[in-house]
Coordinates of C-alpha atoms in Angstrom, one line a residue:
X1 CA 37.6 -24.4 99.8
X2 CA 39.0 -24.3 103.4
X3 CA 35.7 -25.1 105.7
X4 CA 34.3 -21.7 107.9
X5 CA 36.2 -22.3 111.3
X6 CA 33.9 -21.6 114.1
X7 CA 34.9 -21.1 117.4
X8 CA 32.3 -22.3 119.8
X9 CA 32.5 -21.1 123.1
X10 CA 30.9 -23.1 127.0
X11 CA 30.1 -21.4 130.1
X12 CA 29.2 -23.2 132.9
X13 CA 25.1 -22.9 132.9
X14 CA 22.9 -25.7 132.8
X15 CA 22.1 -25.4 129.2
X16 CA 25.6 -26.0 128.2
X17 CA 24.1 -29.9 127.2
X18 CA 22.4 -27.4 124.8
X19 CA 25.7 -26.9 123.5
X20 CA 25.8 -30.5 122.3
X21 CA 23.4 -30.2 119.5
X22 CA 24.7 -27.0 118.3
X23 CA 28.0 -28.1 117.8
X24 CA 26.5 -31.6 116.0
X25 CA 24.6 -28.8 114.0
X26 CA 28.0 -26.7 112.7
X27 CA 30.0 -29.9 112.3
X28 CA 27.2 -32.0 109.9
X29 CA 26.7 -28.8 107.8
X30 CA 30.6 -28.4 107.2
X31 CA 32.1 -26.0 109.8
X32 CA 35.6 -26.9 111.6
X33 CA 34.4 -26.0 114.7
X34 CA 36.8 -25.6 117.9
X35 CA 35.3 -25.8 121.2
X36 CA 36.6 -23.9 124.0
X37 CA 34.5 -24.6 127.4
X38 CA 35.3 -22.7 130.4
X39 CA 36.0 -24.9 133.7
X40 CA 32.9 -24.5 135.3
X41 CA 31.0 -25.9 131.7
X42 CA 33.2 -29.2 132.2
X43 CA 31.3 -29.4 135.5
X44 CA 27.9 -30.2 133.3
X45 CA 29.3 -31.2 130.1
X46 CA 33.0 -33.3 129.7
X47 CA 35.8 -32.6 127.8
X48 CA 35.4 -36.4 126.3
X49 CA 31.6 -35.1 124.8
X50 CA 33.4 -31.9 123.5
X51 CA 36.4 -34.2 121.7
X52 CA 33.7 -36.7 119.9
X53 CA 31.2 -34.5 119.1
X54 CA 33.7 -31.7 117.4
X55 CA 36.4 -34.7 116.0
X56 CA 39.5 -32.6 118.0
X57 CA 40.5 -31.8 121.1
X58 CA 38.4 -29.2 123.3
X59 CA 40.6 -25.9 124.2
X60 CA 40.4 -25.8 127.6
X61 CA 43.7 -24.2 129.1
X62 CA 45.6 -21.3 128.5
X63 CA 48.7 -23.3 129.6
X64 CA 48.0 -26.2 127.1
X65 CA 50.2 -26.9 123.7
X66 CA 52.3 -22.8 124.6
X67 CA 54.5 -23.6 122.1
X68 CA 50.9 -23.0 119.7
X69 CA 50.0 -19.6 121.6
X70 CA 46.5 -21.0 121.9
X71 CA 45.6 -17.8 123.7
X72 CA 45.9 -15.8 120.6
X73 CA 45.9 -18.5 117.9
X74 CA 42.2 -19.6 118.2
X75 CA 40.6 -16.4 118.1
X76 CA 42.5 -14.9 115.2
X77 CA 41.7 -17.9 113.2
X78 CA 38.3 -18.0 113.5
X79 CA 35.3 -17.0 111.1
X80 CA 33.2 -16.6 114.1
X81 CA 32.5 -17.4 117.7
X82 CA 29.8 -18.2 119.4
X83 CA 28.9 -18.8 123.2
X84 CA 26.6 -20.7 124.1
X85 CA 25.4 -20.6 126.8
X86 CA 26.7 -17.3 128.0
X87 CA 26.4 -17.1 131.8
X88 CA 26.1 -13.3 133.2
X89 CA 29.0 -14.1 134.8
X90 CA 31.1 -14.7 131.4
X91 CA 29.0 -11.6 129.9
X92 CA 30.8 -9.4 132.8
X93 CA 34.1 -10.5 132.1
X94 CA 33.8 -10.2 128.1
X95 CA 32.6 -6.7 128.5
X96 CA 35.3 -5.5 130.9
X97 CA 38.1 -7.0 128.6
X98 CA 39.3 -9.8 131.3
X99 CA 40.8 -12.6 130.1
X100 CA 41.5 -15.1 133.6
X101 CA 40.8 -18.4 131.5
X102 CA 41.2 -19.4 127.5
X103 CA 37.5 -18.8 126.5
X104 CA 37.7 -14.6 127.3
X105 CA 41.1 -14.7 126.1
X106 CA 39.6 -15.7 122.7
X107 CA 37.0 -13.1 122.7
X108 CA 39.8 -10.4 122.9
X109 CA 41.7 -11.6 120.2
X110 CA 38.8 -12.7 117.7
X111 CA 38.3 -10.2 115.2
X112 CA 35.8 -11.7 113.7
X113 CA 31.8 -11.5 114.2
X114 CA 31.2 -12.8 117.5
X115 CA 27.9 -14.2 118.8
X116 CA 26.5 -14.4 122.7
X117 CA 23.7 -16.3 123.6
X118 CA 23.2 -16.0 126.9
X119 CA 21.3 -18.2 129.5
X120 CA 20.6 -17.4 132.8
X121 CA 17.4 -17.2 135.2
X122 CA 15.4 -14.2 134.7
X123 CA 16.4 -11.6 137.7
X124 CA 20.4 -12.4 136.4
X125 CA 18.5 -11.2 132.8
X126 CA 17.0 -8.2 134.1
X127 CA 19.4 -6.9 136.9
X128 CA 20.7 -3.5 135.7
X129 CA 24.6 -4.5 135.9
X130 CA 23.8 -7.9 133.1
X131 CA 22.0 -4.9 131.1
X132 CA 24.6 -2.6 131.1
X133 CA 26.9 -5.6 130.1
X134 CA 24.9 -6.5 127.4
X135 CA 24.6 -2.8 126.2
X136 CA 28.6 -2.2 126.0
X137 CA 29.0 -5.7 124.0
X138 CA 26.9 -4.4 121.4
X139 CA 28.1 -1.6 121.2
X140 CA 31.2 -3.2 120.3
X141 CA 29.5 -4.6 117.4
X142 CA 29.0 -8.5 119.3
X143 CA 25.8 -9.9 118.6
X144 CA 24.1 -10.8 122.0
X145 CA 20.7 -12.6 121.3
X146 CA 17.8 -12.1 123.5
X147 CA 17.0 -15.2 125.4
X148 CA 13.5 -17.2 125.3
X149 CA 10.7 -17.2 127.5
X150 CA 10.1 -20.7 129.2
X151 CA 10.9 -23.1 131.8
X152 CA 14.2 -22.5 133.3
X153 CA 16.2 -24.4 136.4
X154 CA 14.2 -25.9 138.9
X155 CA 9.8 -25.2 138.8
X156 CA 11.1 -21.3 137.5
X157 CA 9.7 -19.8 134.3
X158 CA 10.3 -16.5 132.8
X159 CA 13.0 -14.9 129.9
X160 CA 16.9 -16.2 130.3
X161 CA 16.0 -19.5 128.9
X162 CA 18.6 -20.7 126.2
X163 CA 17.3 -20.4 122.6
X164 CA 16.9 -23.8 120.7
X165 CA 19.9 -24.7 119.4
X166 CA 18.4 -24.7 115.8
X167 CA 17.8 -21.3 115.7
X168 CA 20.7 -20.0 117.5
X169 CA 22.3 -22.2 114.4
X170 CA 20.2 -20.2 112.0
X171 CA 21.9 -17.1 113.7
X172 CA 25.5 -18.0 113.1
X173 CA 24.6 -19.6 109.6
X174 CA 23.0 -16.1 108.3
X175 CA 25.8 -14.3 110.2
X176 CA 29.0 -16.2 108.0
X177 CA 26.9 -16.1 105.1
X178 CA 27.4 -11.8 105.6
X179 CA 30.8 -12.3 105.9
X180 CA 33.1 -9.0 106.2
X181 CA 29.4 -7.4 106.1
X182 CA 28.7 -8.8 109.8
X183 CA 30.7 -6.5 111.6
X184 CA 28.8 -3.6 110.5
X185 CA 25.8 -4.4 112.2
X186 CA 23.6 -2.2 110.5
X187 CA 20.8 -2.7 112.4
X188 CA 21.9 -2.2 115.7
X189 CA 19.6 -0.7 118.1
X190 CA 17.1 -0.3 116.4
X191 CA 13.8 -2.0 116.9
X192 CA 12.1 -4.1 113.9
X193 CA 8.3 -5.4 113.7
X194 CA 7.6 -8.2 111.7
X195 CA 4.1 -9.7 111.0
X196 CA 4.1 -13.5 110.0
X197 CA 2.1 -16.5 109.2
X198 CA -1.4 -16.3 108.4
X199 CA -4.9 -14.6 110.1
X200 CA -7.4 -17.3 110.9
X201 CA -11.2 -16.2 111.1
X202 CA -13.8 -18.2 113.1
X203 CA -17.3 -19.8 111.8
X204 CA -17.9 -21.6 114.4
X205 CA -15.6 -23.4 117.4
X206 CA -14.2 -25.8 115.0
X207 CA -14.2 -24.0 111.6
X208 CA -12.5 -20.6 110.4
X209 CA -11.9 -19.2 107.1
X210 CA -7.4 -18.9 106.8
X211 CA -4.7 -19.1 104.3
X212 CA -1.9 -20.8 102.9
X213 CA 0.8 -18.3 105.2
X214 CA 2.7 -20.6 106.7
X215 CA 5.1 -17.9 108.3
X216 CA 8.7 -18.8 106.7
X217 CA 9.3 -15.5 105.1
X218 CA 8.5 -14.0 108.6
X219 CA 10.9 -15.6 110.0
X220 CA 13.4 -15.6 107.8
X221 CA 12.8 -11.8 108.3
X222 CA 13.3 -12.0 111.7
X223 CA 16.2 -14.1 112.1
X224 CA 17.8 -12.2 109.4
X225 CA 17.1 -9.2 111.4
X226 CA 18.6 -10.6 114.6
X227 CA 21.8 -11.5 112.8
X228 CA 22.1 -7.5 111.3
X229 CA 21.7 -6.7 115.4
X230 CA 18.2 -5.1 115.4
X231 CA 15.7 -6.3 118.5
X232 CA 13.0 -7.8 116.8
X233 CA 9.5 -8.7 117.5
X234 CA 7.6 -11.0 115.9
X235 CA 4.0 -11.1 116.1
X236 CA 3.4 -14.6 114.9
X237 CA -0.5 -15.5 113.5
X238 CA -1.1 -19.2 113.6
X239 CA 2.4 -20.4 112.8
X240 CA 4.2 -23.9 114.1
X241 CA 8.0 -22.9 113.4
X242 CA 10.0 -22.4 116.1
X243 CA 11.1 -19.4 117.8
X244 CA 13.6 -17.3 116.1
X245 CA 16.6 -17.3 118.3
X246 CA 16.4 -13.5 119.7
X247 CA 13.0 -12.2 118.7
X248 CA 10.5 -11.4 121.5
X249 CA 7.4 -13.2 119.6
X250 CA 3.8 -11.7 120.4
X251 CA 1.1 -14.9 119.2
X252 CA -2.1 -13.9 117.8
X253 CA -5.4 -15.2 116.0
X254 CA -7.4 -13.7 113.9
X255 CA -7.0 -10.0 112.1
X256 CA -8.4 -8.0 115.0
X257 CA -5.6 -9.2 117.7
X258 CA -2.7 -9.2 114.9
X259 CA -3.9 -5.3 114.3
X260 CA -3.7 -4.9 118.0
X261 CA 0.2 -6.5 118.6
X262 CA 1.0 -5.0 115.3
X263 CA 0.3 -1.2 116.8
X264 CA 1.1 -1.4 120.0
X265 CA 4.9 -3.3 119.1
X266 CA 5.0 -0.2 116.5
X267 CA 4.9 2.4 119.0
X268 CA 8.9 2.8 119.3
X269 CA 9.8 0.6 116.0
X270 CA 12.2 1.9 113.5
X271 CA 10.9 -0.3 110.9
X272 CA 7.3 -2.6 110.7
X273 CA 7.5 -5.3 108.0
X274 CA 4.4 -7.0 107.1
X275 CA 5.0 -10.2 106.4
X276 CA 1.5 -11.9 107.2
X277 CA -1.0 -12.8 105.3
X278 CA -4.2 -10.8 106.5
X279 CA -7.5 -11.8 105.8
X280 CA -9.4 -9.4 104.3
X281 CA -12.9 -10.2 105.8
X282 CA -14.0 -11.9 108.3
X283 CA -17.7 -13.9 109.3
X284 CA -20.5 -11.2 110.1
X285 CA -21.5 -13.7 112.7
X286 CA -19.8 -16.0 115.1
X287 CA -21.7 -19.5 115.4
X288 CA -21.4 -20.5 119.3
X289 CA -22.0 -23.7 118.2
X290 CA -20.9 -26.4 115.6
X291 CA -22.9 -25.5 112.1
X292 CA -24.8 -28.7 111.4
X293 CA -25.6 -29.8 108.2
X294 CA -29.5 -30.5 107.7
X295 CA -30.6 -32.6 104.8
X296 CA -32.1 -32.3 102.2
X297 CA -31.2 -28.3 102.8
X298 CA -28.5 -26.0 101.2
X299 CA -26.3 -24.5 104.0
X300 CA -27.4 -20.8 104.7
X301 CA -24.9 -18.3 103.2
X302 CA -22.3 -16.6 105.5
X303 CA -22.2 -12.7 105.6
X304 CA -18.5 -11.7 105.8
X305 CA -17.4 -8.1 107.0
X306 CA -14.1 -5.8 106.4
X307 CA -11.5 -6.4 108.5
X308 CA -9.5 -3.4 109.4
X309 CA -6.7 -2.6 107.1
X310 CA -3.3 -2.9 109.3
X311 CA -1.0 -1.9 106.4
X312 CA -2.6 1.3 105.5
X313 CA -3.7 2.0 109.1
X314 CA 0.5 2.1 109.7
X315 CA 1.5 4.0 107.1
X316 CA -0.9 6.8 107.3
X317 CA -0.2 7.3 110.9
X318 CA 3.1 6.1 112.0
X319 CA 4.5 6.6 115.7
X320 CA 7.2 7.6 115.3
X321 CA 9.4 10.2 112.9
X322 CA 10.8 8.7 109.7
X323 CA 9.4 5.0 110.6
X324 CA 9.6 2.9 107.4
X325 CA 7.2 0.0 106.6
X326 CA 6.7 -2.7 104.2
X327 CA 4.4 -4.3 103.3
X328 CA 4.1 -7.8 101.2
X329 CA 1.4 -8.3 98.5
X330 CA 0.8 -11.7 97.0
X331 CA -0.8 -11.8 93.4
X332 CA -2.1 -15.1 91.4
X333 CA -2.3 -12.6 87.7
X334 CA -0.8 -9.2 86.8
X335 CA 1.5 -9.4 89.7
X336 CA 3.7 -6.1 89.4
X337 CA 0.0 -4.1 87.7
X338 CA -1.7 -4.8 90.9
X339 CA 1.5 -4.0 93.4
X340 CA 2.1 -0.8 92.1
X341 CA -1.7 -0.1 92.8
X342 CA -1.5 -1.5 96.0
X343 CA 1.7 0.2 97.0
X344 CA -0.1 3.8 96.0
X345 CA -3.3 2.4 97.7
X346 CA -1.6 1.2 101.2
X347 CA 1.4 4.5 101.4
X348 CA 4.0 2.0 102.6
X349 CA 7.7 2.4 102.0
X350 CA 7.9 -0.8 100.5
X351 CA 6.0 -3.4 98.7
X352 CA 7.5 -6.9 98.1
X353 CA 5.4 -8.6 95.2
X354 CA 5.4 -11.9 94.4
X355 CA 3.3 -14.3 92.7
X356 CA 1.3 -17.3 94.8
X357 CA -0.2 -20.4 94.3
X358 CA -1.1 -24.0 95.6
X359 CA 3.2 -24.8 94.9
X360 CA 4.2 -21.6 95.0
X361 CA 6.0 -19.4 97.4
X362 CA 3.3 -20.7 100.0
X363 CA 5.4 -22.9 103.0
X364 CA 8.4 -23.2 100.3
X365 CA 11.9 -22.8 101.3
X366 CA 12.6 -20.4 98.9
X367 CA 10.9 -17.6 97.3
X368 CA 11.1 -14.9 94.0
X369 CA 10.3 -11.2 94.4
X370 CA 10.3 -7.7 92.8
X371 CA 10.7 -5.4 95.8
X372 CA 8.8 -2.0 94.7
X373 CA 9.7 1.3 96.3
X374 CA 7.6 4.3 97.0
X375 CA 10.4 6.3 95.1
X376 CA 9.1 4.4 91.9
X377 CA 12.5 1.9 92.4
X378 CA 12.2 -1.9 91.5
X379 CA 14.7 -4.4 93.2
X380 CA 13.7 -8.0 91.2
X381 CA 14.8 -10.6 93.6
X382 CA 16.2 -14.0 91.7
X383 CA 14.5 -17.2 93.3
X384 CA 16.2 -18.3 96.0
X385 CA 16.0 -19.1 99.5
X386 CA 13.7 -16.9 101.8
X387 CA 17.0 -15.6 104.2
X388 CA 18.4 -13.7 100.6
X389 CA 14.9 -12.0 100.0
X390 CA 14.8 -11.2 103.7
X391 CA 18.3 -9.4 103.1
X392 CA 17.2 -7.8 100.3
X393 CA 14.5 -6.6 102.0
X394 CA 16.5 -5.1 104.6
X395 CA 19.2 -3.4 102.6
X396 CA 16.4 -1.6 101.3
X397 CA 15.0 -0.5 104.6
X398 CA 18.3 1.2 106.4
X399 CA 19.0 2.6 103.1
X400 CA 15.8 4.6 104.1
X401 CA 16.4 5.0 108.0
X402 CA 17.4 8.4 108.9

């Protein structure tokens, strides 16, 4: 099989050493990948990195090997193309249709899925004219990932820092893997909740009553979601994977702040997926300080209390007209019995039901499903990795958007 050829595009930004380890990240896993930085990148990063890290020649002028038409060769070749970073400057010029170097020629001829992530500090971000730009290019069915919060040039922190290079590879990988499907986009503006990882309910300062969540089917949500083109946030509980590349990620504690986030993200959301594993009750009391053991004495017995119920609290009164949610339920015995009493019990949309355990599904890479519908559907989902149940799950959702 020919290898996916990848265009991967360098403005000139700072973060274009980012660039490095996301090319090192296509070619390892397979990708012929063709580099194409602009002339201000080659200030930060040299065509020499470029040629060893990709195993051929950067692209860097229009006026280099003409007999080959690189102008129009590279982009109709390509399976994708990604830039990274993407400057506001090369955002302006890709969404008025210039093409004054090789790079935004490329974008005008590609017509395959293309991919911006863009980098910038945050008043480039947020000025009105980088919005509008952003806004056109997706209407033209690009993906433009929202950049991270965190430290950017200089002692500045805010959003318009690069995503890690990882992610922004999980991006591109989820986008090839859609093929022909990509360019439909079919989550474009809209606005997706996802809940992830797992509540954790104090004792005392160093105890708290948790799960075994560790928040990979949460994120495999949301990066699926911010390859289909939605705006996603993330309202993370307790997890230590990184940042989905392009998700807006709200952290929270225990069941009380995820219910808070949850709500208040829900407010203009198309579609709330709850992903995260809830606890159900928490301690009646908190201990202020560290619960000694006495001896010779049997520790007192801890109270525990409801904790409010998110799911049901969603789908009885959703925000907003036609909102679809979906909810996750995960059973050790009588797996699909109990989901189709929990899907009457909660009203949700959706309920994806799958069994759990010490080895199961619980911080594996992949996961097996039965995806129940409110409409009395079933959609079995075959073990496999966490990105294709994600997928799934989202197939089923904009088939019930209005």
């Amino acid at each position: 099989m020919d290898k996916p050829k990848v265009v991967l595009g360098v403005s000139g930004g700072i973060a274009a050493y980012k660039a490095c380890e996301l090319l090192r990240r296509l070619t390892e896993s397979g990708h012929e990948v063709q580099v194409v930085p602009t002339a201000a990148a080659l200030h930060f990063v040299g065509e020499a990195t470029w040629a060893a890290l990709s195993g051929r020649p950067a692209a860097t002028e229009v006026w280099q090997s003409v007999h080959e038409v690189p102008h129009v060769r590279i982009g109709q070749h390509a399976d994708l193309v990604v830039v990274a970073p993407a400057t506001a400057d090369l955002l302006a010029r890709a969404a008025h249709g210039l093409a004054d170097d090789l790079l935004t020629n490329t974008l005008l001829t590609a017509r395959c899925p293309v991919v911006f992530a863009p980098a910038m500090h945050t008043e480039m971000w947020e000025h009105p004219a980088t919005q509008e730009n952003v806004a056109t290019l997706r209407r033209r069915s690009a993906i433009v990932i929202e950049p991270a919060v965190g430290r950017l040039t200089g002692v500045d922190t805010g959003k318009g820092r690069l995503p890690d290079p990882e992610e922004i590879f999980a991006v591109c990988r989820r986008v090839l893997a859609r093929g022909d499907r990509a360019q439909d986009r079919d989550l474009a503006g809209r606005h997706v909740v996802i809940s992830a990882g797992g509540t954790r309910e104090p004792l005392d300062p160093v105890r708290f009553l948790g799960n075994r969540s560790s928040g990979k089917q949460g994120y495999a949500l949301a990066r699926t979601a911010v390859a289909r083109g939605a705006r996603v946030t993330l309202v993370s509980a307790n997890s230590a994977l990184p940042d989905p590349a392009g998700a807006d990620v709200v952290r929270v504690g225990t069941a009380v702040q995820l219910r808070e986030a949850v709500l208040k993200a829900a407010a203009d959301a198309d579609a709330v997926v709850m992903a995260a594993a809830v606890a159900d009750f928490r301690p009646a009391e908190y201990a202020t300080g560290k619960i000694k053991k006495k001896d010779g004495e049997d520790p007192a017995p801890i109270a525990l209390v409801r904790n409010p119920d998110v799911l049901a609290e969603l789908s009885a009164g959703r925000p907003r007209p036609g909102q679809v949610v979906v909810g996750f339920a995960a059973e050790t015995d009588d797996v699909l019995a109990n989901g189709r009493a929990k899907l009457a019990r909660k009203g949700c949309d959706l309920l994806v039901v799958n069994e759990v355990g010490e080895r199961l599904t619980f911080g594996e890479e992949s996961s097996e499903a039965v995806v129940l519908g409110a409409d009395g559907s079933e959609t079995p989902v075959a073990h496999g990795p966490k990105e294709a149940l994600a997928d799934t799950v989202w197939d089923l959702v904009v088939s019930r958007l209005p």
